[in-house]
Amino acid sequence: MKVLVINAGSSSLKYQLFDMPGGEVLAKGLCECIAIEGGSITHKRPGKENYKVSVQLDDHETALSWVLKLLTDPELGVIADISEIDAVGHRVAHGGEKLKQSCLIDDEVIKYLYSIVKINPLHGPPAIAGMEGCRKLMKEVPMVGVFDTSFHSTMPEHAYIYPIPYELYEEKGIRRYGFHGTSHRYVANRVAELMGKNIEDLKIITCHLGNGSSITAIDGGKVVDTSMGFTPQEGILMGTRSGTVDPTILTYLMGEGMTAKEVEQMLNKKSGLLGVSGISSDSRAVCDAAAEGHKRAQLALRIQCYGIKKYIGSYIAAMNGLDALVFTAGIGENDRDLRREVCRNMDYFGIAIDEQLNETLPRGSEADLSAADARVRTWLVPTDEEFMIAKDTAKLASSVK
Ligand code: ADP
């Protein structure tokens, strides 16, 4: 079964064509600068040279028609005809309160996604545009939505209700939703598999640390808490986002003359590693500067580690224990110094890693990093959100065939 996975952002569209159930990636690529100047598509096939084309991409539908053209091109393609695509899986950042698991996309689902655009203004419209584009171009092909928020829908009320007037939840949907759910779900299930245990019997903390970062507590396979909230702004320090700050800072700055938009931009785009270090939002650049003695780069990294440690500690308290701690995503998978620092002085919790193994592991490995005598197993598990989306899509699409 061939499954096309689409991840539509505001000006970009990523795609991967999978052969399921094995999960072989036949082709993948990225359309950039949609609806702005300088559009381009990079198309990749395993074992072949990458192909890049500059092309004006007026909207998501145009980008999708190019994707289909490339996938079926006699030279560059991997299938002979569009009809070989059995299903399309869409990554959707927000499923609101209703879409608690991956589902087939129909008019009702699209209508509901429109109704929650207000709480998901950045990611909602491009995801809907991707779905509508596919519907036009691939009329009969079943489509599945996989939502970043779904995995978190098991959180208890006391974890998702903010202590503000309850009417704001009832009337405006203001609550913790959590994000990166597909990644947390993938690595939590994968670690249970690697440990040879049922996820129902495990208490797991997953640290998805990339440009955006979130930490999730999973007890018996169900999320009990997660660090991102109403938006992906909450939680630990990220590349350009502040994570949690005293909300009065916002109103104070607005009193000083900044507009709401400026404050929001500052917290979302100019804070985090970039804001504290003044160097970059890319952790590699900040790590390099820190190694050369740059004080603010060192401070930014210390704030990041300290924040991660505090979430781990609080989630151990929330679950009354921990069996597995998992690192994933760009920073979690690659930054050995961060993993070492986060796990340092955590022996009270039974967390300790084998520092030599941590230093020498090749990139992209799945590995148990724990010291031999550690009570908690600490794992490195590379994430694979697209494969998880393809899996859900194949399963749901088979049910309608
Ligand atoms: P996104 O949230 O955009 O998917 P990624 O998961 O790709 O982000 O993570 C991007 C982050 O991972 C960047 O800060 C980048 O510097 C960091 N990263 C990637 N490789 C390394 C590395 N070898 N060492 C440290 N950080 C790395």
Coordinates of C-alpha atoms and ligand atoms in Angstrom, one line a residue, residues 210-212 282-284 329-331 334-335, ligand 1:
G210 CA 14.3 20.3 18.5
N211 CA 13.7 23.9 17.4
G212 CA 10.4 23.5 19.3
D282 CA 20.4 26.9 16.2
S283 CA 21.7 25.0 19.1
R284 CA 24.9 23.9 17.3
A329 CA 14.5 15.2 18.0
G330 CA 17.4 17.3 16.6
I331 CA 18.9 18.3 19.9
N334 CA 22.5 14.8 18.6
D335 CA 23.6 16.9 21.5
Ligands
ADP1 P1 12.3 21.0 14.3 O1 11.6 21.3 15.6 O2 12.4 22.1 13.3 O3 11.8 19.7 13.7 P2 14.8 19.5 14.7 O4 14.2 18.3 15.5 O5 15.3 19.3 13.3 O6 13.8 20.7 14.7 O7 15.9 20.1 15.6 C1 16.6 21.2 15.3 C2 17.7 21.5 16.3 O8 18.5 20.4 16.5 C3 18.6 22.7 16.0 O9 18.7 23.5 17.2 C4 19.9 22.1 15.7 O10 21.0 22.9 16.0 C5 19.8 20.9 16.6 N1 20.8 19.9 16.1 C6 20.9 19.2 15.0 N2 22.0 18.5 14.9 C7 22.7 18.8 16.0 C8 24.0 18.4 16.6 N3 24.7 17.5 15.9 N4 24.4 18.9 17.8 C9 23.6 19.7 18.5 N5 22.4 20.1 18.0 C10 22.0 19.7 16.8

